Amino acid sequence: MQLNEIWFLVVGFLFIGYFVLDGFDFGVGMSLPFLGKDDTDRRVLINTIGPVWDLNETWVLVAGASLFAAFPEWYASLFSGFYLPLLLILLALIARGVAFEYRGKGKTVGANEATWKRTFDWMIVIGSAVPALLWGVAFANIVQGVPLNAQHVYTGTIFTLLNPYGLLGGLVTLTLFWTHGLMFIALKTEGDIKDRASKLGTKVGIVCTGLAAAFLVWTLISHWSVLGFILSTIAALTLILGLIANYFKREGIAFSLIVITIVTAVGSLFAALFPNVFPSSTNPAFSLTIENASSSQYTLTVMSWVAVVMIPLVLIYQGWTYWVFRNRISRKSIPAGSH
């Protein structure tokens, strides 16, 4: 296996890690209006991801940096062509991060506390839903192919990306991340909020199953591969089994199965993409591939040694963080009168 192929797998691994980890963050954020009956409930929901959301978010920075270093042509074409949706994702993530930090500061600045918290709660909701939708739109279009000219420059508009396949991909990631977040809430909380999260997770999961089935079949018809078929089948089965486990209140099993769903579903998209990295719908000869988009062998070699050292350290640190904050949270965990 060549180094550029290895780095295609590494980039895929980093994006999969990001979608698994920040995916349930998005799902928790989108759940605030549906599960948060009062401020204490909303505090419980936010506290489930409070210690880890910023660490989860760094995965997309590492994925973007790896993409830039390993496949500069792919990075340049992607970030110039998808400039507006990626900017919207960035602004949404900024708004969400600000909301987490400033939500409890209303009393400090002398603002009306109820209005202040309500404003930042909606920033969390929107800042979670927008990336959850647009990441799906972006990746669906990457797999489907976009208009690129001979210089690998994107020649379409934002409306080019809003095609039926792209929008379906966006709805799949939106509902899948929401389901993922609801499973995480059921895993991390106790009492009534846990039961309500489990019930809502089943409802959203059923909708997600229908959308995902249509999207995976469409993808396989358009971009058939044996590996893609295997991964898509695993994704479909684990999603259904995850919903069944959730119905029987087996939160740990349900959450783990949804993690496998995301891993295999995103993996199937990378399998459908290979050996291209950015297909051209204008002319296949204009497509960016692993060969013509990658950096030099020297650059990839240096990066490989850095990755061999750093990736295990990151995984160990992140695993330790989740172990430290493994306990469930309930309304009793929120001190009276706290922010």
mmCIF file of C-alpha atoms in Angstrom, residues 13-313:
data_model
loop_
_atom_site.group_PDB
_atom_site.id
_atom_site.type_symbol
_atom_site.label_atom_id
_atom_site.label_comp_id
_atom_site.label_asym_id
_atom_site.label_seq_id
_atom_site.Cartn_x
_atom_site.Cartn_y
_atom_site.Cartn_z
ATOM 1 C CA PHE A 13 -10.366 7.764 10.153
ATOM 2 C CA LEU A 14 -10.124 11.347 11.446
ATOM 3 C CA PHE A 15 -13.413 12.406 9.874
ATOM 4 C CA ILE A 16 -15.105 9.250 11.159
ATOM 5 C CA GLY A 17 -13.769 10.021 14.644
ATOM 6 C CA TYR A 18 -15.076 13.557 14.364
ATOM 7 C CA PHE A 19 -18.548 12.463 13.278
ATOM 8 C CA VAL A 20 -18.751 9.857 16.050
ATOM 9 C CA LEU A 21 -17.622 12.244 18.800
ATOM 10 C CA ASP A 22 -19.044 15.599 17.737
ATOM 11 C CA GLY A 23 -22.057 13.797 16.281
ATOM 12 C CA PHE A 24 -23.583 13.089 19.685
ATOM 13 C CA ASP A 25 -22.691 16.650 20.745
ATOM 14 C CA PHE A 26 -24.829 17.886 17.856
ATOM 15 C CA GLY A 27 -27.600 15.496 18.876
ATOM 16 C CA VAL A 28 -27.583 16.730 22.472
ATOM 17 C CA GLY A 29 -27.705 20.338 21.297
ATOM 18 C CA MET A 30 -30.648 19.686 18.974
ATOM 19 C CA SER A 31 -32.519 17.988 21.836
ATOM 20 C CA LEU A 32 -32.706 21.050 24.104
ATOM 21 C CA PRO A 33 -36.172 22.258 22.971
ATOM 22 C CA PHE A 34 -37.619 18.741 23.071
ATOM 23 C CA LEU A 35 -36.240 17.394 26.364
ATOM 24 C CA GLY A 36 -35.564 20.561 28.340
ATOM 25 C CA LYS A 37 -38.812 21.211 30.191
ATOM 26 C CA ASP A 38 -37.114 23.777 32.426
ATOM 27 C CA ASP A 39 -33.684 25.296 32.989
ATOM 28 C CA THR A 40 -32.567 22.436 35.227
ATOM 29 C CA ASP A 41 -33.343 19.895 32.504
ATOM 30 C CA ARG A 42 -31.399 21.967 30.001
ATOM 31 C CA ARG A 43 -28.480 22.181 32.418
ATOM 32 C CA VAL A 44 -28.502 18.393 32.739
ATOM 33 C CA LEU A 45 -28.407 18.027 28.942
ATOM 34 C CA ILE A 46 -25.583 20.521 28.512
ATOM 35 C CA ASN A 47 -23.601 18.959 31.352
ATOM 36 C CA THR A 48 -23.645 15.555 29.639
ATOM 37 C CA ILE A 49 -21.236 16.963 27.034
ATOM 38 C CA GLY A 50 -19.811 19.876 29.047
ATOM 39 C CA PRO A 51 -16.427 18.262 29.849
ATOM 40 C CA VAL A 52 -15.828 16.826 26.355
ATOM 41 C CA TRP A 53 -17.477 18.882 23.603
ATOM 42 C CA ASP A 54 -14.438 21.093 22.924
ATOM 43 C CA LEU A 55 -12.113 18.068 22.830
ATOM 44 C CA ASN A 56 -14.478 16.331 20.400
ATOM 45 C CA GLU A 57 -14.501 19.392 18.168
ATOM 46 C CA THR A 58 -10.713 19.410 17.773
ATOM 47 C CA TRP A 59 -10.967 16.279 15.618
ATOM 48 C CA VAL A 60 -12.225 18.343 12.701
ATOM 49 C CA LEU A 61 -9.223 20.663 13.056
ATOM 50 C CA VAL A 62 -6.846 17.711 12.924
ATOM 51 C CA ALA A 63 -8.759 16.233 9.975
ATOM 52 C CA GLY A 64 -8.590 19.547 8.105
ATOM 53 C CA ALA A 65 -4.889 19.978 8.859
ATOM 54 C CA SER A 66 -4.155 16.424 7.697
ATOM 55 C CA LEU A 67 -6.138 17.023 4.529
ATOM 56 C CA PHE A 68 -4.150 20.208 3.878
ATOM 57 C CA ALA A 69 -0.786 18.507 4.404
ATOM 58 C CA ALA A 70 -1.471 15.154 2.731
ATOM 59 C CA PHE A 71 -3.737 16.245 -0.137
ATOM 60 C CA PRO A 72 -3.197 19.990 -0.758
ATOM 61 C CA GLU A 73 -4.961 19.938 -4.140
ATOM 62 C CA TRP A 74 -8.024 18.298 -2.574
ATOM 63 C CA TYR A 75 -7.966 20.796 0.286
ATOM 64 C CA ALA A 76 -7.673 23.787 -2.085
ATOM 65 C CA SER A 77 -10.482 22.682 -4.405
ATOM 66 C CA LEU A 78 -12.747 21.604 -1.554
ATOM 67 C CA PHE A 79 -12.389 24.711 0.585
ATOM 68 C CA SER A 80 -12.693 27.105 -2.363
ATOM 69 C CA GLY A 81 -15.641 25.304 -3.950
ATOM 70 C CA PHE A 82 -17.472 24.649 -0.669
ATOM 71 C CA TYR A 83 -16.505 27.979 0.846
ATOM 72 C CA LEU A 84 -20.009 29.126 1.823
ATOM 73 C CA PRO A 85 -21.293 25.877 3.437
ATOM 74 C CA LEU A 86 -17.986 25.404 5.271
ATOM 75 C CA LEU A 87 -18.136 29.033 6.450
ATOM 76 C CA LEU A 88 -21.671 28.436 7.730
ATOM 77 C CA ILE A 89 -20.442 25.332 9.581
ATOM 78 C CA LEU A 90 -17.601 27.352 11.117
ATOM 79 C CA LEU A 91 -19.923 30.179 12.218
ATOM 80 C CA ALA A 92 -22.368 27.662 13.690
ATOM 81 C CA LEU A 93 -19.586 25.949 15.655
ATOM 82 C CA ILE A 94 -18.370 29.333 16.932
ATOM 83 C CA ALA A 95 -21.903 30.288 17.996
ATOM 84 C CA ARG A 96 -22.348 26.972 19.790
ATOM 85 C CA GLY A 97 -19.033 27.302 21.623
ATOM 86 C CA VAL A 98 -19.815 30.872 22.696
ATOM 87 C CA ALA A 99 -23.247 29.757 23.915
ATOM 88 C CA PHE A 100 -21.783 27.002 26.099
ATOM 89 C CA GLU A 101 -19.402 29.477 27.730
ATOM 90 C CA TYR A 102 -21.737 32.462 28.119
ATOM 91 C CA ARG A 103 -25.098 30.834 28.811
ATOM 92 C CA GLY A 104 -24.706 31.150 32.582
ATOM 93 C CA LYS A 105 -23.283 34.696 32.595
ATOM 94 C CA GLY A 106 -26.560 36.626 32.376
ATOM 95 C CA LYS A 107 -26.620 37.583 36.053
ATOM 96 C CA THR A 108 -22.996 38.700 35.849
ATOM 97 C CA VAL A 109 -23.695 41.260 33.100
ATOM 98 C CA GLY A 110 -27.020 42.381 34.559
ATOM 99 C CA ALA A 111 -29.179 40.957 31.748
ATOM 100 C CA ASN A 112 -32.616 39.435 32.075
ATOM 101 C CA GLU A 113 -31.541 35.914 32.968
ATOM 102 C CA ALA A 114 -34.446 34.074 31.333
ATOM 103 C CA THR A 115 -34.076 35.954 28.042
ATOM 104 C CA TRP A 116 -30.301 35.620 28.135
ATOM 105 C CA LYS A 117 -30.411 31.848 28.628
ATOM 106 C CA ARG A 118 -33.157 31.388 26.035
ATOM 107 C CA THR A 119 -31.060 33.252 23.450
ATOM 108 C CA PHE A 120 -27.984 31.139 24.061
ATOM 109 C CA ASP A 121 -30.029 27.937 24.178
ATOM 110 C CA TRP A 122 -31.215 28.638 20.638
ATOM 111 C CA MET A 123 -27.654 29.376 19.612
ATOM 112 C CA ILE A 124 -26.772 25.874 20.847
ATOM 113 C CA VAL A 125 -29.689 24.346 18.935
ATOM 114 C CA ILE A 126 -28.916 26.148 15.665
ATOM 115 C CA GLY A 127 -25.177 25.747 16.149
ATOM 116 C CA SER A 128 -25.738 21.997 16.389
ATOM 117 C CA ALA A 129 -28.347 21.516 13.649
ATOM 118 C CA VAL A 130 -26.589 23.533 10.922
ATOM 119 C CA PRO A 131 -23.322 21.534 10.957
ATOM 120 C CA ALA A 132 -25.239 18.257 11.332
ATOM 121 C CA LEU A 133 -27.120 19.068 8.117
ATOM 122 C CA LEU A 134 -24.355 20.695 6.091
ATOM 123 C CA TRP A 135 -21.712 18.046 6.750
ATOM 124 C CA GLY A 136 -24.046 15.528 5.147
ATOM 125 C CA VAL A 137 -24.712 17.813 2.186
ATOM 126 C CA ALA A 138 -20.971 18.373 1.719
ATOM 127 C CA PHE A 139 -19.934 14.710 1.883
ATOM 128 C CA ALA A 140 -22.800 13.574 -0.336
ATOM 129 C CA ASN A 141 -21.684 16.050 -2.996
ATOM 130 C CA ILE A 142 -18.053 14.982 -2.647
ATOM 131 C CA VAL A 143 -19.063 11.379 -3.352
ATOM 132 C CA GLN A 144 -21.482 12.284 -6.145
ATOM 133 C CA GLY A 145 -19.054 14.625 -7.863
ATOM 134 C CA VAL A 146 -19.198 18.353 -8.511
ATOM 135 C CA PRO A 147 -18.405 20.533 -11.550
ATOM 136 C CA LEU A 148 -14.613 20.910 -11.702
ATOM 137 C CA ASN A 149 -12.710 22.296 -14.677
ATOM 138 C CA ALA A 150 -9.338 21.152 -15.976
ATOM 139 C CA GLN A 151 -7.593 23.251 -13.320
ATOM 140 C CA HIS A 152 -9.604 21.476 -10.577
ATOM 141 C CA VAL A 153 -11.536 24.675 -9.846
ATOM 142 C CA TYR A 154 -15.157 24.366 -8.720
ATOM 143 C CA THR A 155 -17.418 26.052 -11.303
ATOM 144 C CA GLY A 156 -20.796 25.621 -9.623
ATOM 145 C CA THR A 157 -22.673 27.694 -7.049
ATOM 146 C CA ILE A 158 -24.123 27.063 -3.614
ATOM 147 C CA PHE A 159 -27.358 25.975 -5.332
ATOM 148 C CA THR A 160 -25.446 23.299 -7.258
ATOM 149 C CA LEU A 161 -24.788 21.593 -3.937
ATOM 150 C CA LEU A 162 -28.463 21.692 -2.948
ATOM 151 C CA ASN A 163 -29.393 18.805 -5.222
ATOM 152 C CA PRO A 164 -31.673 15.918 -4.175
ATOM 153 C CA TYR A 165 -28.787 13.554 -3.354
ATOM 154 C CA GLY A 166 -26.942 16.206 -1.349
ATOM 155 C CA LEU A 167 -30.036 17.259 0.585
ATOM 156 C CA LEU A 168 -30.905 13.627 1.326
ATOM 157 C CA GLY A 169 -27.388 13.150 2.669
ATOM 158 C CA GLY A 170 -27.862 16.187 4.874
ATOM 159 C CA LEU A 171 -31.131 14.873 6.284
ATOM 160 C CA VAL A 172 -29.490 11.518 6.993
ATOM 161 C CA THR A 173 -26.660 13.061 9.023
ATOM 162 C CA LEU A 174 -29.083 15.422 10.774
ATOM 163 C CA THR A 175 -31.351 12.606 11.964
ATOM 164 C CA LEU A 176 -28.482 10.162 12.568
ATOM 165 C CA PHE A 177 -26.568 12.598 14.773
ATOM 166 C CA TRP A 178 -29.784 13.493 16.580
ATOM 167 C CA THR A 179 -30.463 9.815 17.238
ATOM 168 C CA HIS A 180 -26.851 9.396 18.340
ATOM 169 C CA GLY A 181 -27.204 12.300 20.771
ATOM 170 C CA LEU A 182 -30.449 10.980 22.215
ATOM 171 C CA MET A 183 -28.839 7.584 22.812
ATOM 172 C CA PHE A 184 -25.966 9.368 24.551
ATOM 173 C CA ILE A 185 -28.400 11.293 26.765
ATOM 174 C CA ALA A 186 -30.149 8.053 27.713
ATOM 175 C CA LEU A 187 -26.741 6.587 28.548
ATOM 176 C CA LYS A 188 -25.553 9.561 30.601
ATOM 177 C CA THR A 189 -28.665 10.616 32.552
ATOM 178 C CA GLU A 190 -31.080 9.241 35.113
ATOM 179 C CA GLY A 191 -34.786 9.580 35.812
ATOM 180 C CA ASP A 192 -37.483 11.105 33.649
ATOM 181 C CA ILE A 193 -35.130 12.841 31.229
ATOM 182 C CA LYS A 194 -33.499 9.504 30.434
ATOM 183 C CA ASP A 195 -36.873 7.902 29.647
ATOM 184 C CA ARG A 196 -37.945 10.819 27.454
ATOM 185 C CA ALA A 197 -34.624 10.733 25.572
ATOM 186 C CA SER A 198 -35.031 7.017 24.923
ATOM 187 C CA LYS A 199 -38.577 7.427 23.576
ATOM 188 C CA LEU A 200 -37.637 10.357 21.354
ATOM 189 C CA GLY A 201 -34.564 8.440 20.166
ATOM 190 C CA THR A 202 -36.804 5.647 18.891
ATOM 191 C CA LYS A 203 -39.017 8.091 16.965
ATOM 192 C CA VAL A 204 -36.138 10.009 15.401
ATOM 193 C CA GLY A 205 -34.298 6.744 14.719
ATOM 194 C CA ILE A 206 -37.208 5.339 12.727
ATOM 195 C CA VAL A 207 -37.216 8.434 10.504
ATOM 196 C CA CYS A 208 -33.435 8.167 10.188
ATOM 197 C CA THR A 209 -33.688 4.501 9.158
ATOM 198 C CA GLY A 210 -35.958 5.329 6.224
ATOM 199 C CA LEU A 211 -33.789 8.223 5.043
ATOM 200 C CA ALA A 212 -30.555 6.263 5.484
ATOM 201 C CA ALA A 213 -31.900 3.263 3.570
ATOM 202 C CA ALA A 214 -32.801 5.465 0.593
ATOM 203 C CA PHE A 215 -29.436 7.239 0.699
ATOM 204 C CA LEU A 216 -27.328 4.068 0.986
ATOM 205 C CA VAL A 217 -29.216 2.347 -1.845
ATOM 206 C CA TRP A 218 -28.810 5.451 -4.034
ATOM 207 C CA THR A 219 -25.089 5.537 -3.221
ATOM 208 C CA LEU A 220 -24.579 1.852 -4.007
ATOM 209 C CA ILE A 221 -26.436 2.121 -7.317
ATOM 210 C CA SER A 222 -24.340 5.121 -8.368
ATOM 211 C CA HIS A 223 -20.998 4.038 -6.870
ATOM 212 C CA TRP A 224 -20.995 0.260 -6.512
ATOM 213 C CA SER A 225 -18.202 -1.475 -4.636
ATOM 214 C CA VAL A 226 -18.100 -4.715 -2.670
ATOM 215 C CA LEU A 227 -16.590 -2.952 0.364
ATOM 216 C CA GLY A 228 -19.226 -0.221 0.150
ATOM 217 C CA PHE A 229 -21.980 -2.855 0.059
ATOM 218 C CA ILE A 230 -20.551 -4.659 3.096
ATOM 219 C CA LEU A 231 -20.161 -1.453 5.117
ATOM 220 C CA SER A 232 -23.620 -0.195 4.114
ATOM 221 C CA THR A 233 -25.187 -3.497 5.158
ATOM 222 C CA ILE A 234 -23.441 -3.366 8.539
ATOM 223 C CA ALA A 235 -24.569 0.257 8.979
ATOM 224 C CA ALA A 236 -28.198 -0.643 8.257
ATOM 225 C CA LEU A 237 -28.200 -3.668 10.560
ATOM 226 C CA THR A 238 -26.531 -1.894 13.480
ATOM 227 C CA LEU A 239 -28.910 1.052 13.188
ATOM 228 C CA ILE A 240 -31.923 -1.247 13.409
ATOM 229 C CA LEU A 241 -30.384 -3.297 16.231
ATOM 230 C CA GLY A 242 -29.492 -0.073 18.053
ATOM 231 C CA LEU A 243 -33.121 1.034 17.963
ATOM 232 C CA ILE A 244 -34.214 -2.368 19.254
ATOM 233 C CA ALA A 245 -31.677 -2.188 22.103
ATOM 234 C CA ASN A 246 -32.871 1.318 22.923
ATOM 235 C CA TYR A 247 -36.477 0.099 23.053
ATOM 236 C CA PHE A 248 -35.464 -2.512 25.634
ATOM 237 C CA LYS A 249 -33.571 0.122 27.715
ATOM 238 C CA ARG A 250 -30.117 -1.278 26.945
ATOM 239 C CA GLU A 251 -28.528 2.164 26.642
ATOM 240 C CA GLY A 252 -24.896 1.056 26.473
ATOM 241 C CA ILE A 253 -25.562 -1.463 23.705
ATOM 242 C CA ALA A 254 -27.754 0.990 21.799
ATOM 243 C CA PHE A 255 -25.148 3.732 21.901
ATOM 244 C CA SER A 256 -22.360 1.350 20.858
ATOM 245 C CA LEU A 257 -24.387 0.075 17.909
ATOM 246 C CA ILE A 258 -25.087 3.621 16.697
ATOM 247 C CA VAL A 259 -21.345 4.325 16.905
ATOM 248 C CA ILE A 260 -20.776 1.333 14.606
ATOM 249 C CA THR A 261 -23.502 2.682 12.307
ATOM 250 C CA ILE A 262 -21.723 6.013 11.924
ATOM 251 C CA VAL A 263 -18.318 4.372 11.462
ATOM 252 C CA THR A 264 -19.535 2.022 8.740
ATOM 253 C CA ALA A 265 -21.834 4.548 7.047
ATOM 254 C CA VAL A 266 -19.081 7.159 6.696
ATOM 255 C CA GLY A 267 -16.637 4.392 5.792
ATOM 256 C CA SER A 268 -18.959 3.337 2.971
ATOM 257 C CA LEU A 269 -18.824 6.890 1.583
ATOM 258 C CA PHE A 270 -15.014 6.837 1.541
ATOM 259 C CA ALA A 271 -15.174 3.397 -0.105
ATOM 260 C CA ALA A 272 -17.485 4.816 -2.764
ATOM 261 C CA LEU A 273 -15.090 7.724 -3.277
ATOM 262 C CA PHE A 274 -11.882 5.679 -3.694
ATOM 263 C CA PRO A 275 -9.617 6.097 -5.691
ATOM 264 C CA ASN A 276 -10.983 9.589 -6.317
ATOM 265 C CA VAL A 277 -10.880 12.240 -3.639
ATOM 266 C CA PHE A 278 -12.910 14.899 -5.467
ATOM 267 C CA PRO A 279 -14.726 13.570 -8.567
ATOM 268 C CA SER A 280 -15.609 15.949 -11.396
ATOM 269 C CA SER A 281 -19.107 15.766 -12.833
ATOM 270 C CA THR A 282 -17.960 17.887 -15.796
ATOM 271 C CA ASN A 283 -15.418 15.393 -17.087
ATOM 272 C CA PRO A 284 -13.996 12.371 -15.231
ATOM 273 C CA ALA A 285 -10.555 13.351 -16.519
ATOM 274 C CA PHE A 286 -10.763 16.525 -14.398
ATOM 275 C CA SER A 287 -11.266 14.565 -11.167
ATOM 276 C CA LEU A 288 -8.840 14.777 -8.299
ATOM 277 C CA THR A 289 -7.500 11.365 -7.334
ATOM 278 C CA ILE A 290 -5.256 9.996 -4.616
ATOM 279 C CA GLU A 291 -2.405 10.167 -7.124
ATOM 280 C CA ASN A 292 -2.719 13.715 -8.478
ATOM 281 C CA ALA A 293 -3.903 15.395 -5.265
ATOM 282 C CA SER A 294 -1.339 14.119 -2.767
ATOM 283 C CA SER A 295 1.815 15.714 -1.384
ATOM 284 C CA SER A 296 5.349 14.483 -2.072
ATOM 285 C CA GLN A 297 6.615 11.201 -0.674
ATOM 286 C CA TYR A 298 8.927 13.071 1.687
ATOM 287 C CA THR A 299 6.031 15.083 3.167
ATOM 288 C CA LEU A 300 3.888 11.976 3.573
ATOM 289 C CA THR A 301 6.772 10.102 5.208
ATOM 290 C CA VAL A 302 7.348 12.844 7.796
ATOM 291 C CA MET A 303 3.628 13.072 8.485
ATOM 292 C CA SER A 304 3.443 9.307 8.940
ATOM 293 C CA TRP A 305 6.061 9.314 11.686
ATOM 294 C CA VAL A 306 4.298 12.192 13.444
ATOM 295 C CA ALA A 307 0.974 10.355 13.209
ATOM 296 C CA VAL A 308 2.434 7.126 14.575
ATOM 297 C CA VAL A 309 3.473 8.989 17.720
ATOM 298 C CA MET A 310 0.614 11.483 18.155
ATOM 299 C CA ILE A 311 -2.552 9.559 17.261
ATOM 300 C CA PRO A 312 -2.128 6.927 20.022
ATOM 301 C CA LEU A 313 -1.440 9.697 22.558
#
